[in-house]
Short mmCIF file of C-alpha atoms in Angstrom, two decimals:
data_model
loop_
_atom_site.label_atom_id
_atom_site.label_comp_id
_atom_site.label_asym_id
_atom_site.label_seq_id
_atom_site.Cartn_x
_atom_site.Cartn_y
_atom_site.Cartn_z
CA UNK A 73 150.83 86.48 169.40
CA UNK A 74 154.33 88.34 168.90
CA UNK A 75 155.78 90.55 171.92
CA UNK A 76 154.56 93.91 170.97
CA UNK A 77 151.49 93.25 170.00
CA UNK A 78 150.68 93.43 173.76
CA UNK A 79 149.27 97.35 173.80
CA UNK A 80 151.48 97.61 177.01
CA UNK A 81 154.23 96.19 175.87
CA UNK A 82 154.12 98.15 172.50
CA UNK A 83 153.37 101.71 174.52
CA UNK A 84 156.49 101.01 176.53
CA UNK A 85 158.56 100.45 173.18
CA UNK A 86 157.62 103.64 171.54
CA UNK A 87 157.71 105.35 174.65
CA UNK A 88 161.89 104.85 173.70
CA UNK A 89 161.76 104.07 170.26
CA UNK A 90 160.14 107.16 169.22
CA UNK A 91 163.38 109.08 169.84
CA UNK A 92 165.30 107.56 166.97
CA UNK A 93 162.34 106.31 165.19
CA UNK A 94 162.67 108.81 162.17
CA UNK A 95 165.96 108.25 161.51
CA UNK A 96 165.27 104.59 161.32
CA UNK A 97 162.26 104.72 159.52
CA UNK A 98 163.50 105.43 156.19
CA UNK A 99 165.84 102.56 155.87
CA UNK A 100 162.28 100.80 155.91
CA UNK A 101 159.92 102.32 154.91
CA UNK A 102 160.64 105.74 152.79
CA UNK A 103 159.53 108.51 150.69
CA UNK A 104 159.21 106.50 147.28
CA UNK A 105 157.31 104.10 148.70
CA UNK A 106 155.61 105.99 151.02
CA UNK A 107 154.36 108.51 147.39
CA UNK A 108 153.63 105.59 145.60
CA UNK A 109 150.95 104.01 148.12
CA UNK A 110 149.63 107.87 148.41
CA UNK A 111 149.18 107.46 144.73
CA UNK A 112 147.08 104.22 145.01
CA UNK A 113 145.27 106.01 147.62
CA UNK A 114 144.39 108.80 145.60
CA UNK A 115 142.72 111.30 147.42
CA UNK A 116 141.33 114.82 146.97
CA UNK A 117 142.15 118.02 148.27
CA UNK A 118 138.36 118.16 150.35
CA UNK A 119 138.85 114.55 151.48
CA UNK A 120 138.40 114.23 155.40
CA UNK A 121 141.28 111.82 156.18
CA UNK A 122 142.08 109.42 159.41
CA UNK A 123 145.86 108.70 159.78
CA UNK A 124 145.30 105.68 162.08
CA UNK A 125 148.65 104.61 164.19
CA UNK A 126 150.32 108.14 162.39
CA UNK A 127 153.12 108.16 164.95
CA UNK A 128 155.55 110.72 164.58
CA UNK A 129 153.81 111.57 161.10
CA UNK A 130 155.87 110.45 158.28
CA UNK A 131 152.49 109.76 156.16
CA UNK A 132 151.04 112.41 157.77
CA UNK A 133 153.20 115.01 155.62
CA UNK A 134 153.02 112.67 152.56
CA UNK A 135 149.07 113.20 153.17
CA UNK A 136 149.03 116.81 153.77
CA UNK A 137 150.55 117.45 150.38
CA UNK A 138 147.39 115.88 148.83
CA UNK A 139 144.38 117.36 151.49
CA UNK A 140 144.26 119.78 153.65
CA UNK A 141 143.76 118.66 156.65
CA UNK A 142 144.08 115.30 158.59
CA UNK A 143 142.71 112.92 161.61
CA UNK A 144 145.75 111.64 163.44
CA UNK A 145 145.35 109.00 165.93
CA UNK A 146 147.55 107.18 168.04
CA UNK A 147 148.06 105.42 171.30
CA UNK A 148 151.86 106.15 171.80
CA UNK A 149 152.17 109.76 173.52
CA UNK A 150 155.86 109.39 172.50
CA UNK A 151 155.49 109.02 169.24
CA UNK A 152 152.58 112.16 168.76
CA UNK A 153 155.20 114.46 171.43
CA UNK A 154 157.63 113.73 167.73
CA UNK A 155 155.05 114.71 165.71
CA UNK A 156 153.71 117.78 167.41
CA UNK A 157 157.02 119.38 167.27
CA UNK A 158 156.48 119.29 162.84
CA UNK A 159 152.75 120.05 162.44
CA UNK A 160 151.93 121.90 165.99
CA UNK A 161 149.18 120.94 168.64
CA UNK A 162 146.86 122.90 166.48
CA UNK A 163 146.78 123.46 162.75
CA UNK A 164 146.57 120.95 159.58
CA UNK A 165 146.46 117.56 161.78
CA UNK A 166 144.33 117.16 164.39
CA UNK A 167 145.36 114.75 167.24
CA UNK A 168 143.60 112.15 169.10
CA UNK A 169 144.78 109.48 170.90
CA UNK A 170 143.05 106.16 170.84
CA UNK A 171 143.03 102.33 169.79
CA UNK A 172 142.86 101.35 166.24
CA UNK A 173 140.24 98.67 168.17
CA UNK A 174 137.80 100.91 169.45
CA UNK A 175 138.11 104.21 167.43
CA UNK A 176 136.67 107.41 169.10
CA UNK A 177 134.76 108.58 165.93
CA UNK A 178 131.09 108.46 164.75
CA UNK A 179 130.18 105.92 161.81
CA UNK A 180 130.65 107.38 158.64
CA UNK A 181 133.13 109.92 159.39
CA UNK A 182 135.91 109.95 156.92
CA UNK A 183 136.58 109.64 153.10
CA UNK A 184 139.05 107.78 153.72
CA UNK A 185 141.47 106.03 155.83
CA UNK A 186 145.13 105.26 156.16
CA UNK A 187 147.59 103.26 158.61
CA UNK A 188 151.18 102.50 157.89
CA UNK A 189 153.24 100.53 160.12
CA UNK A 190 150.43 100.07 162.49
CA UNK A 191 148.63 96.97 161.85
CA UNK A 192 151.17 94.96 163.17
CA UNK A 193 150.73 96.07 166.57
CA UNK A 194 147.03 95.47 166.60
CA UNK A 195 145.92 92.08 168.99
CA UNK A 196 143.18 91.76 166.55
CA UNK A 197 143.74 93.32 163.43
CA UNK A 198 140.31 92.17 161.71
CA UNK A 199 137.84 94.01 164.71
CA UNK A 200 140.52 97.15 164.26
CA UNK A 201 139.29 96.82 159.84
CA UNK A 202 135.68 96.38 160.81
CA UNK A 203 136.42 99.89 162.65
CA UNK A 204 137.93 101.26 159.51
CA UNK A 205 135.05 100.20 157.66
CA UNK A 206 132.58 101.70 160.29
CA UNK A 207 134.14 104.97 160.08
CA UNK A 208 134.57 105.48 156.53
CA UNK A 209 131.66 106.25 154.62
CA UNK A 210 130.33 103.92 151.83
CA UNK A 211 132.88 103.90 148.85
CA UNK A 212 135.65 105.04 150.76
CA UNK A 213 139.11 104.14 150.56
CA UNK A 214 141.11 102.10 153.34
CA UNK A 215 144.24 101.59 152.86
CA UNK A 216 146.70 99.46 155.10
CA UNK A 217 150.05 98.77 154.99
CA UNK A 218 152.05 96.53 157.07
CA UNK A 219 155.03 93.80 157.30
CA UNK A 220 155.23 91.01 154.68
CA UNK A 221 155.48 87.50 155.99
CA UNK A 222 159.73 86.46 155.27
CA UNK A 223 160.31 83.89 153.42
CA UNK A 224 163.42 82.65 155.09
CA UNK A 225 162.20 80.10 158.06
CA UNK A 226 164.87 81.87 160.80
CA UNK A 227 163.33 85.21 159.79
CA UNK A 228 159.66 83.67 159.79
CA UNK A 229 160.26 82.36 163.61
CA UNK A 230 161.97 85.91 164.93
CA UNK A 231 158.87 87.49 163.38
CA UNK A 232 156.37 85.28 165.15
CA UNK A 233 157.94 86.28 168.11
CA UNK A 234 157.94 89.83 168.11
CA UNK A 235 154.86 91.12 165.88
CA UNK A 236 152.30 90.18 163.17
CA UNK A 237 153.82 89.54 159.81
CA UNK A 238 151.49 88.55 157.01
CA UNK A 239 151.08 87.65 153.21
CA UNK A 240 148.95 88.22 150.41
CA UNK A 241 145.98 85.50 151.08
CA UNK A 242 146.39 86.53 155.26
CA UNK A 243 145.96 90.06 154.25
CA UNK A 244 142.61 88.84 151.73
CA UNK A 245 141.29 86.70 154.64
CA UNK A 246 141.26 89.86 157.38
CA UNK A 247 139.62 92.07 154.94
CA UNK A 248 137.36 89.75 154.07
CA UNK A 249 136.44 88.71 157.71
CA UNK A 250 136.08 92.34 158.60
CA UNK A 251 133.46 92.59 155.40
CA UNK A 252 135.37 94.28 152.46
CA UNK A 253 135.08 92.79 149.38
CA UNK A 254 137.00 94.85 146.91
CA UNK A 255 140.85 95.17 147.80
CA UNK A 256 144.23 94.92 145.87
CA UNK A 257 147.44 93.87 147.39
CA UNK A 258 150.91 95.26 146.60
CA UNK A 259 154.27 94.60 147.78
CA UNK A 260 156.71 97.30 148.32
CA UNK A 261 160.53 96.99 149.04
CA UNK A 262 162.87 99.83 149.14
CA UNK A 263 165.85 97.74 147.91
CA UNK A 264 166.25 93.95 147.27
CA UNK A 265 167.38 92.34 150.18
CA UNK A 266 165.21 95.01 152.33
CA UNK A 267 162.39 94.07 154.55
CA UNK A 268 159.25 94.11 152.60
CA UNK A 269 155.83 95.93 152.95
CA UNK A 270 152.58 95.03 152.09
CA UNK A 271 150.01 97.52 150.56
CA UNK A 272 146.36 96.34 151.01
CA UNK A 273 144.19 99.02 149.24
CA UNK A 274 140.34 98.49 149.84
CA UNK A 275 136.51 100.36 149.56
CA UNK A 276 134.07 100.26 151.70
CA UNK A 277 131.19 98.24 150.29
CA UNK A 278 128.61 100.81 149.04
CA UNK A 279 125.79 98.75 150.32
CA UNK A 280 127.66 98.48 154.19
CA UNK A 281 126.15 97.94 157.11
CA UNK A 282 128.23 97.15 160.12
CA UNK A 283 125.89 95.99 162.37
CA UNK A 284 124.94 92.62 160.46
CA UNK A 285 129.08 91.24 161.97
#
């Protein structure tokens, strides 16, 4: 298990990181890929919407130009004090903090579900997808995206050290574990040489039922 994906130890990083975080962000993550994983994840105007992990809420504004309102959760008070001086306390986005583990929401209560840049964080990212799936109703849309595993061995060793970095057949085995069974995976870059995302897009089985794990 990497560094920060001790809770305390990743609370105490945002708690700093938060303050430059959107001026780093971009150079990672940005707004062309950020549109074209809001196009896979294709959602309508009436869509309830969890933003899980929506820190300072760089997909929560990509989102908001598709519904109108969404779920923001997050553990890092740093990171929500960035993102309550765009949206407000009270308006579009509605805030709660919380675990991606142990999400404080009813079964069944979104359309669908997004987390960027979260996953990595998580000590066990396949009970925080069984959550997803618990709290999106049946046909719903989860979508995930995270760091790609580097190919480059130094690179693979400084990212076992710090945080979870996965591939393609990781990302299938997680989803799979936590009891989706329909996904597609997609690599995003913003530049060669850049560090890479992956895109996991997945539905909740129709026939679900979350108590049989």
């Amino acid at each position: 298990m990497g560094i920060l994906e001790d809770k305390d130890n990743a609370r105490l990083f945002y708690r700093y990181f938060s303050r430059v975080y959107d001026t780093i962000n971009p150079y990672i993550w940005d707004d062309r890929m950020r549109n074209q994983a809001l196009e896979w994840f294709d959602a309508d105007r009436d869509d309830r919407v969890l933003d899980v992990g929506a820190g300072t809420g760089f997909a929560t504004e990509g989102l908001l130009n598709h519904v109108d309102e969404v779920y923001a959760l997050d553990q890092s008070r740093g990171q929500f004090e960035q993102a309550f001086e765009k949206f407000g306390k009270h308006g579009k986005v509605n805030f709660h903090m919380g675990d991606a583990e142990r999400l404080p929401f009813k079964d069944n209560s979104f359309d669908k579900l997004w987390s960027s840049g979260s996953i990595e964080y998580w000590p066990d990212p396949v009970a925080a997808l069984r959550e997803f799936r618990r709290v999106v109703k049946p046909g719903g849309t989860v979508l995930v995206v995270g760091p790609d595993y580097p190919k480059i061995r130094l690179f693979q060793q400084l990212a076992d050290a710090i945080m979870l970095f996965y591939g393609a057949e990781e990302a299938e085995e997680m989803f799979r574990d936590a009891g989706f069974e329909e996904m597609r995976h997609f690599i995003q870059q913003r530049h060669r040489g850049s560090p890479r995302a992956i895109t996991t897009v997945a539905t909740v089985p129709e026939s679900d039922d979350v108590g049989e794990d």
